[in-house]
CSV table of C-alpha atoms and ligand atoms in Angstrom, one decimal:
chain,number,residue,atom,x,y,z
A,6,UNK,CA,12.8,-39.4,66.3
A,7,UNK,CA,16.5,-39.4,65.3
A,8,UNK,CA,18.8,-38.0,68.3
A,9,UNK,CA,20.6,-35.1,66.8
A,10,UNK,CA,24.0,-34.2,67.9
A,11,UNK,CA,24.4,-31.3,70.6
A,12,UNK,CA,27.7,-30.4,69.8
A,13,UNK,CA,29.1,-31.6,66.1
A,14,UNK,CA,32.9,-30.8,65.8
A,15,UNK,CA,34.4,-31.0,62.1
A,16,UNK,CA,38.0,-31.6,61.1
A,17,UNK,CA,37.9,-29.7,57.8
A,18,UNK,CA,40.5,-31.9,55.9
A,19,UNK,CA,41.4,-32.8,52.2
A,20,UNK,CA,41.3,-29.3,50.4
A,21,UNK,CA,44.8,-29.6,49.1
A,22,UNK,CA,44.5,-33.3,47.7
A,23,UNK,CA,41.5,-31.5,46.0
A,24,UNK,CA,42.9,-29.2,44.1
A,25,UNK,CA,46.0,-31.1,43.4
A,26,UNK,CA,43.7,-33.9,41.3
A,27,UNK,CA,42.7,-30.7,39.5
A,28,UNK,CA,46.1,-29.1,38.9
A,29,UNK,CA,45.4,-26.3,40.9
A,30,UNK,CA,47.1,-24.5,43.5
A,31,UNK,CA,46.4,-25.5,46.9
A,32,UNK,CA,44.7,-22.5,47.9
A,33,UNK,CA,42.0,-22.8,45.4
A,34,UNK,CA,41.0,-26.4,47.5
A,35,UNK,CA,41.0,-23.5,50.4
A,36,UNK,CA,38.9,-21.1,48.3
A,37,UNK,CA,36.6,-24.2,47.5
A,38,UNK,CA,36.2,-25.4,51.0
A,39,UNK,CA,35.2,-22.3,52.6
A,40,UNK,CA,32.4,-22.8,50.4
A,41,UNK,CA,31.7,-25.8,52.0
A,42,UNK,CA,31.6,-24.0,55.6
A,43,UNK,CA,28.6,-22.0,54.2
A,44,UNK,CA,26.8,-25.1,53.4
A,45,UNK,CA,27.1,-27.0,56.1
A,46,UNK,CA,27.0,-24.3,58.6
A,47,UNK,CA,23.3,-23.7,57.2
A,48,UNK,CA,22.4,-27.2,57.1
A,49,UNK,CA,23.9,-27.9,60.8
A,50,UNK,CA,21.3,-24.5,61.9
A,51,UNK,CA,18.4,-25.8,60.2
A,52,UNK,CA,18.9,-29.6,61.8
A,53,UNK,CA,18.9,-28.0,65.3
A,54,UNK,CA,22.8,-28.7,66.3
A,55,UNK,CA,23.6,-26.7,69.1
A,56,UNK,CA,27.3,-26.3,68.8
A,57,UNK,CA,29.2,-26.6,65.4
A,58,UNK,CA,33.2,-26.2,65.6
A,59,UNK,CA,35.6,-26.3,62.6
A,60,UNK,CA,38.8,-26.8,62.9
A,61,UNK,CA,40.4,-24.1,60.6
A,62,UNK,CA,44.0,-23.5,61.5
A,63,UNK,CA,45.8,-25.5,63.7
A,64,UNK,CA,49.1,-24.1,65.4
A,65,UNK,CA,51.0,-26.8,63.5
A,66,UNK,CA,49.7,-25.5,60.6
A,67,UNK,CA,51.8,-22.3,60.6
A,68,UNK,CA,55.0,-24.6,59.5
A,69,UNK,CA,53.3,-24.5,55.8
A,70,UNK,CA,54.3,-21.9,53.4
A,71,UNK,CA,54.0,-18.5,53.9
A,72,UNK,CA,51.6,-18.1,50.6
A,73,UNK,CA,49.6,-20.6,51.8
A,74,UNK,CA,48.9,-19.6,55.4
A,75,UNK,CA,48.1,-16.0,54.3
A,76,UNK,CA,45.6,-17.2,51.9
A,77,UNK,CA,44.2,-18.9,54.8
A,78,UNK,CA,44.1,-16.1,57.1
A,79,UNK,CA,42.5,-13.8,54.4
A,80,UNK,CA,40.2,-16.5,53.5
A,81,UNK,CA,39.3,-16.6,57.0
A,82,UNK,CA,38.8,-12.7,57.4
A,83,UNK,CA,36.6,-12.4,54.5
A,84,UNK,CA,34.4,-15.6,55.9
A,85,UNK,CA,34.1,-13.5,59.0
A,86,UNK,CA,33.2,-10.0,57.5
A,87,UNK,CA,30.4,-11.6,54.8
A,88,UNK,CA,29.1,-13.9,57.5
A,89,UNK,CA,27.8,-11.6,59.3
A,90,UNK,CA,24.1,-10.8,58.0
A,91,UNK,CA,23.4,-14.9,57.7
A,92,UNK,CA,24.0,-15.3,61.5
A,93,UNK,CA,22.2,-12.3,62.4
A,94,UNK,CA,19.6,-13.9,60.3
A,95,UNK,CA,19.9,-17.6,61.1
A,96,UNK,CA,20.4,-16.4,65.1
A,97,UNK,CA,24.3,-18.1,64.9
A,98,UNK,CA,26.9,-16.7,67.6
A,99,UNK,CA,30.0,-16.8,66.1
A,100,UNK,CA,33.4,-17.0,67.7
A,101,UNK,CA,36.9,-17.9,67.0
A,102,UNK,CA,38.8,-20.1,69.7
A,103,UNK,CA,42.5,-19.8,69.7
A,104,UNK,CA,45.7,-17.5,70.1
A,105,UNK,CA,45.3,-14.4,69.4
A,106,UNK,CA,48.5,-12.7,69.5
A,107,UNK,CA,49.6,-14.7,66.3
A,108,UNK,CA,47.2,-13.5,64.0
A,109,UNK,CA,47.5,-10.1,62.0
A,110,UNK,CA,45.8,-6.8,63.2
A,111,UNK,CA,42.5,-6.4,60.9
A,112,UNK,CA,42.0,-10.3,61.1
A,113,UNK,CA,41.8,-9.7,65.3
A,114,UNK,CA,39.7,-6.7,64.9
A,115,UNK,CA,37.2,-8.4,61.9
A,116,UNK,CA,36.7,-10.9,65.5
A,117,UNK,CA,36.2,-8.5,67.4
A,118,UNK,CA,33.3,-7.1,65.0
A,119,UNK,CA,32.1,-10.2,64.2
A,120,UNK,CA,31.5,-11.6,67.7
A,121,UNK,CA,30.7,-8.4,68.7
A,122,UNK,CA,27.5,-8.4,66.1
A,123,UNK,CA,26.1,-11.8,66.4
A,124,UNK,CA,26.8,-12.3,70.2
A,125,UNK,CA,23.2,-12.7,70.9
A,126,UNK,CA,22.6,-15.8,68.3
A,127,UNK,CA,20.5,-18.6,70.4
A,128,UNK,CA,20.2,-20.9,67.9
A,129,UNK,CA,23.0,-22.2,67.2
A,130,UNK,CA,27.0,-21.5,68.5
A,131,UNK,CA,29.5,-21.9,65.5
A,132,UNK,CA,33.2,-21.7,66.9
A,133,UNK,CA,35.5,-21.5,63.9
A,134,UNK,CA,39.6,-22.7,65.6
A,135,UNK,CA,42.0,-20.9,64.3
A,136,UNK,CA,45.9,-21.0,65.8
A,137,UNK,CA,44.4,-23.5,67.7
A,138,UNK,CA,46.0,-26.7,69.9
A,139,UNK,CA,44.5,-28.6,72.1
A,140,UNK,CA,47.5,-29.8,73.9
A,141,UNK,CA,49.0,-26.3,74.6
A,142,UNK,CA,45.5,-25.0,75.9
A,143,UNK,CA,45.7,-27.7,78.2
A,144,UNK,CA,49.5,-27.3,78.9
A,145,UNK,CA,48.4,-23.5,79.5
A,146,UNK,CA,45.9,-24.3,82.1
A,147,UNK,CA,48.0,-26.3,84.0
A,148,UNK,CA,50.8,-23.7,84.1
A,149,UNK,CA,48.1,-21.4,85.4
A,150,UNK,CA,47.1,-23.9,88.0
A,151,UNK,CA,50.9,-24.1,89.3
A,152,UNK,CA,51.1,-20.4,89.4
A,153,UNK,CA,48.0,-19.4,91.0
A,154,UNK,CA,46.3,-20.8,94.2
A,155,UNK,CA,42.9,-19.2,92.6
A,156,UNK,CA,43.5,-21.1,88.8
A,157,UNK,CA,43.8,-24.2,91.2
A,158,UNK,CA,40.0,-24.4,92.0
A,159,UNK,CA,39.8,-25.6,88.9
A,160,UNK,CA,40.5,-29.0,90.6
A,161,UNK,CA,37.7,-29.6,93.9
A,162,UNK,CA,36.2,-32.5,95.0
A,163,UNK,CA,32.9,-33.5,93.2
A,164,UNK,CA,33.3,-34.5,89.7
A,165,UNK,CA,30.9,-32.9,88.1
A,166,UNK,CA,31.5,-29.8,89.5
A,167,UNK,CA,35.4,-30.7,88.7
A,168,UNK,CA,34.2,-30.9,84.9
A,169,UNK,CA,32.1,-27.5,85.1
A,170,UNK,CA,35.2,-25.1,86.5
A,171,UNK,CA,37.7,-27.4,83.6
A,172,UNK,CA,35.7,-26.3,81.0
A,173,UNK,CA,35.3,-22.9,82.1
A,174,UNK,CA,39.0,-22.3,82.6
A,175,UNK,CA,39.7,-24.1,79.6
A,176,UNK,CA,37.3,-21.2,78.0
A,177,UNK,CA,39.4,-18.4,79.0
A,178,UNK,CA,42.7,-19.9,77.7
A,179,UNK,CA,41.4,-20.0,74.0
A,180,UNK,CA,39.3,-17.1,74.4
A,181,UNK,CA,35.8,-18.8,74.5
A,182,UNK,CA,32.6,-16.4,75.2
A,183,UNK,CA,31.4,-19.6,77.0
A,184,UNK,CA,32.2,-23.1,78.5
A,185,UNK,CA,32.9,-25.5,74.7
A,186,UNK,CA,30.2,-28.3,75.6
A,187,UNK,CA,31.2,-32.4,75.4
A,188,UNK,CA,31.6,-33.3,71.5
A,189,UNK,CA,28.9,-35.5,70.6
A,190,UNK,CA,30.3,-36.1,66.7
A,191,UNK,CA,33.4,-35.5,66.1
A,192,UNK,CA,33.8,-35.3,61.5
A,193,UNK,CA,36.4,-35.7,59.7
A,194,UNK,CA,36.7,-35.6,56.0
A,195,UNK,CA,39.6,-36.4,53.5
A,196,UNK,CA,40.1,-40.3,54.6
A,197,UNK,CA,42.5,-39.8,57.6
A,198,UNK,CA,41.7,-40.9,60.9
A,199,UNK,CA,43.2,-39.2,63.4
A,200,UNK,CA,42.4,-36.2,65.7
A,201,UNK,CA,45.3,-33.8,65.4
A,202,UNK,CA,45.2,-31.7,68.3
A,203,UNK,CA,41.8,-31.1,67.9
A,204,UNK,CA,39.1,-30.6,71.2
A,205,UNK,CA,41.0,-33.7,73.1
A,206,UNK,CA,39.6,-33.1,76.4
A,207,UNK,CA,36.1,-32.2,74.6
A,208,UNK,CA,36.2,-35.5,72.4
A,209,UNK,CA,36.2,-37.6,75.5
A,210,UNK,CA,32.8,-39.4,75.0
A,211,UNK,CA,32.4,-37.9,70.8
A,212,UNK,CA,31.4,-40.6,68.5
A,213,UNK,CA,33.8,-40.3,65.6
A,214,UNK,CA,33.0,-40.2,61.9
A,215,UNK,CA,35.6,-40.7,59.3
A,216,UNK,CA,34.8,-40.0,55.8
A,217,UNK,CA,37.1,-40.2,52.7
A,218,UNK,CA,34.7,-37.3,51.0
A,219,UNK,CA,37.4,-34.2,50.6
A,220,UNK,CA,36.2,-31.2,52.1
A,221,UNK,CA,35.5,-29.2,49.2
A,222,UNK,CA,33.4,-32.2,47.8
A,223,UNK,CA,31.4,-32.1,51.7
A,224,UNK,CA,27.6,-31.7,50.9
A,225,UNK,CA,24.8,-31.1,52.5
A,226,UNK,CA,24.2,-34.9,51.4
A,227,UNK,CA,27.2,-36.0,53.4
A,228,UNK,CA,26.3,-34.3,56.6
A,229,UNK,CA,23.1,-35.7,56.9
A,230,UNK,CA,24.9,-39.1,56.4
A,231,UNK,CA,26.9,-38.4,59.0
A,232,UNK,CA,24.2,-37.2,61.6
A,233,UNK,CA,22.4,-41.2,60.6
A,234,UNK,CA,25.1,-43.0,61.8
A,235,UNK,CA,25.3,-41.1,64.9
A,236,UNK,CA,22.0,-42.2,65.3
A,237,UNK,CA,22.9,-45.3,64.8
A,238,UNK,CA,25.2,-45.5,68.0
A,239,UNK,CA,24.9,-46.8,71.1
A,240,UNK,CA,26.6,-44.6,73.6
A,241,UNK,CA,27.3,-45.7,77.0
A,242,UNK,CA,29.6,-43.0,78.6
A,243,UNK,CA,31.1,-46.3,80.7
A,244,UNK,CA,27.9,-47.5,81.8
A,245,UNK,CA,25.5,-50.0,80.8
A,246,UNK,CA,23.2,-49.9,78.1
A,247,UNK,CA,19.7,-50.1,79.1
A,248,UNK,CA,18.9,-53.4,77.1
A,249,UNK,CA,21.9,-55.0,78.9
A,250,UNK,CA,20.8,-54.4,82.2
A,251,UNK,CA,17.1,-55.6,81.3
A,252,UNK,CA,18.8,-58.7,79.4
A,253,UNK,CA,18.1,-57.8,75.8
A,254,UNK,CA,21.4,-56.8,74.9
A,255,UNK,CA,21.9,-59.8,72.4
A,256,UNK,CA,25.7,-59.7,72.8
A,257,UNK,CA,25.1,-59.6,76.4
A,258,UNK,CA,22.8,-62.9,75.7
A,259,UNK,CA,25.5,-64.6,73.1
A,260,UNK,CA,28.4,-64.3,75.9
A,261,UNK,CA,26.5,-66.2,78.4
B,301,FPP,C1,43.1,-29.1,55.8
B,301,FPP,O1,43.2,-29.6,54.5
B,301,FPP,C2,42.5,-27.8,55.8
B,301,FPP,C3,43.0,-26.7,56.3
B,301,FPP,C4,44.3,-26.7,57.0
B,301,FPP,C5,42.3,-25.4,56.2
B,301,FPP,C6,40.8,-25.5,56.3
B,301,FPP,C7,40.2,-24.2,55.8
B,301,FPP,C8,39.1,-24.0,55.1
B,301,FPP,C9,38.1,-25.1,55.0
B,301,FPP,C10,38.7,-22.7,54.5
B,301,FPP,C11,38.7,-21.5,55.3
B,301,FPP,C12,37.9,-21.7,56.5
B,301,FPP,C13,36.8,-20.9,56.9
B,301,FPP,C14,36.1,-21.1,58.2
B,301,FPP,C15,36.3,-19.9,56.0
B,301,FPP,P1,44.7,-29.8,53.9
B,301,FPP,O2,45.1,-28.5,53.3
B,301,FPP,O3,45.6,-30.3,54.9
B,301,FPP,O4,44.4,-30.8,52.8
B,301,FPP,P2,45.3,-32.0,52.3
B,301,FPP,O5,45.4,-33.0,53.5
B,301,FPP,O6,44.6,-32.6,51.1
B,301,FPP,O7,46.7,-31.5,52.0
C-alpha cells in the first residue's frame, strides 16, 4: 500500500497571478482559492491525512494593500463560520495558528466558535496560519527561554524528549490546541520554490513538492499527484536506507 502522509502542510500560492491572466482583481484569485481549500480539505479527510496546514496569511503579508488584506481576513471569517457543519460531519478539528492580537474582533471570536465546535474532530486536524511566522515564533520562544528558568526546560538532556517539550512550547506561542507534528509533505503551488517562513522547525525532515498549478486551478487531481510522489521517496531522516545496509541500494553498489 501507498504510505500516506501524516502531516501534509500547503503553501497556498499563485491566486493573484490567477486572476491577473483573467483581468480580474486580485481578490477574486482569493475568492477562487478558498474554493480550493474546500476541495482539498475533503479530499486530504477522505485519504486518511492526519494533519493538514495551510498557510493563509503570513505576517509579511500585512505589507499588501489595505483592500486586499481585508478581503483576506473576511474571506477567512466566512471560511470559518460555513465550515463548521462539514467538520462536525467529516470529524475535522479546526484551528488557526498565529497572532492573535493582530486580527479584528469578530474574526477572533468566529475562532473562538469555530474551535470551540469542532474541538472533538479525530479524524483529521486542519490548522489554517494566519498572521503567522515561523521565525518570530521561534524568536518568541527563545525570548521566553531567557526570561524564565521554567520556559528553559524546554531544553533537557535526551533528545527526544528535547523535541517533545520544543514542540509543545512552540504550541503555546502560536496558540496551538496541541503539539504541530513533523511535516511529512510540505506543497507548494504557483511555481515558486521557497518556504517563506512557513513551519521551519516542522519542515525539518518534510519531503517538498513544488508545483507550477496556481492555487485556484489546485484539484483534487493534483493532490493525489502530489501524495504519489511522496510515495515515491525514499526518506532516511540521516540514516541508512534499509537496501543500503543489506547491499541492494544500487547507487550504494555503482560507488564501489
Ligand atoms: C498567496 O497567493 C496566497 C495568499 C497570500 C492567500 C491565501 C488565501 C486563500 C487561499 C483564500 C483564503 C483562505 C482560506 C483558508 C479560506 P498570492 O496572492 O501571493 O499570489 P501571487 O503570487 O500570484 O501574487
Amino acid at each position: 500500500m501507498q504510505s500516506i502522509p501524516q502531516h501534509v502542510a500547503i503553501i497556498m500560492d499563485g491566486n493573484g497571478r490567477w486572476a491577473s491572466r483573467r483581468g480580474l482583481p486580485r481578490t477574486a484569485g482569493h475568492r477562487r482559492g478558498a474554493k480550493a481549500v474546500r476541495r482539498i480539505v475533503e479530499f486530504a479527510a477522505q485519504h486518511q491525512v492526519r494533519e493538514l496546514t495551510l498557510f493563509a496569511f503570513s505576517s509579511d503579508n500585512w505589507q499588501r494593500p489595505l483592500g486586499e488584506t481585508t478581503v483576506l481576513m473576511a474571506l477567512l471569517q466566512q471560511y470559518l463560520c460555513q465550515e463548521i457543519r462539514t467538520c462536525l460531519e467529516q470529524g475535522i478539528a479546526l484551528e488557526v495558528i498565529g497572532r492573535r492580537d493582530r486580527l479584528g474582533r469578530s474574526l477572533g471570536e468566529a475562532i473562538d466558535r469555530c474551535e470551540g465546535a469542532t474541538a472533538a474532530g479525530e479524524r483529521m486536524r486542519l490548522r489554517i496560519a494566519v498572521d503567522y511566522s515561523s521565525r518570530q515564533s521561534i524568536a518568541h520562544l527563545m525570548m521566553q527561554c531567557a526570561a524564565s528558568p521554567s520556559a528553559r526546560q524546554v531544553l533537557p538532556s535526551s533528545p527526544p524528549h528535547r523535541r517533545h517539550r520544543l514542540s509543545d512550547q512552540l504550541a503555546s506561542v502560536v496558540h496551538a490546541k496541541r503539539p504541530i507534528g513533523d511535516v511529512d509533505l510540505l506543497i507548494r503551488s504557483g511555481g515558486e520554490r521557497r518556504l517563506s517562513d512557513f513551519l521551519l522547525l516542522e519542515c525539518a525532515y518534510a519531503e517538498l513538492y513544488f508545483t507550477d498549478v496556481l492555487w485556484p486551478d489546485f484539484t483534487a487531481q493534483n493532490f493525489a499527484t502530489a501524495l504519489d510522489a511522496f510515495g515515491l521517496r525514499n526518506r532516511r531522516f540521516g540514516g541508512l536506507s534499509e537496501a543500503s545496509v543489506t547491499g541492494q541500494d544500487p547507487q550504494v553498489r555503482h560507488a564501489r
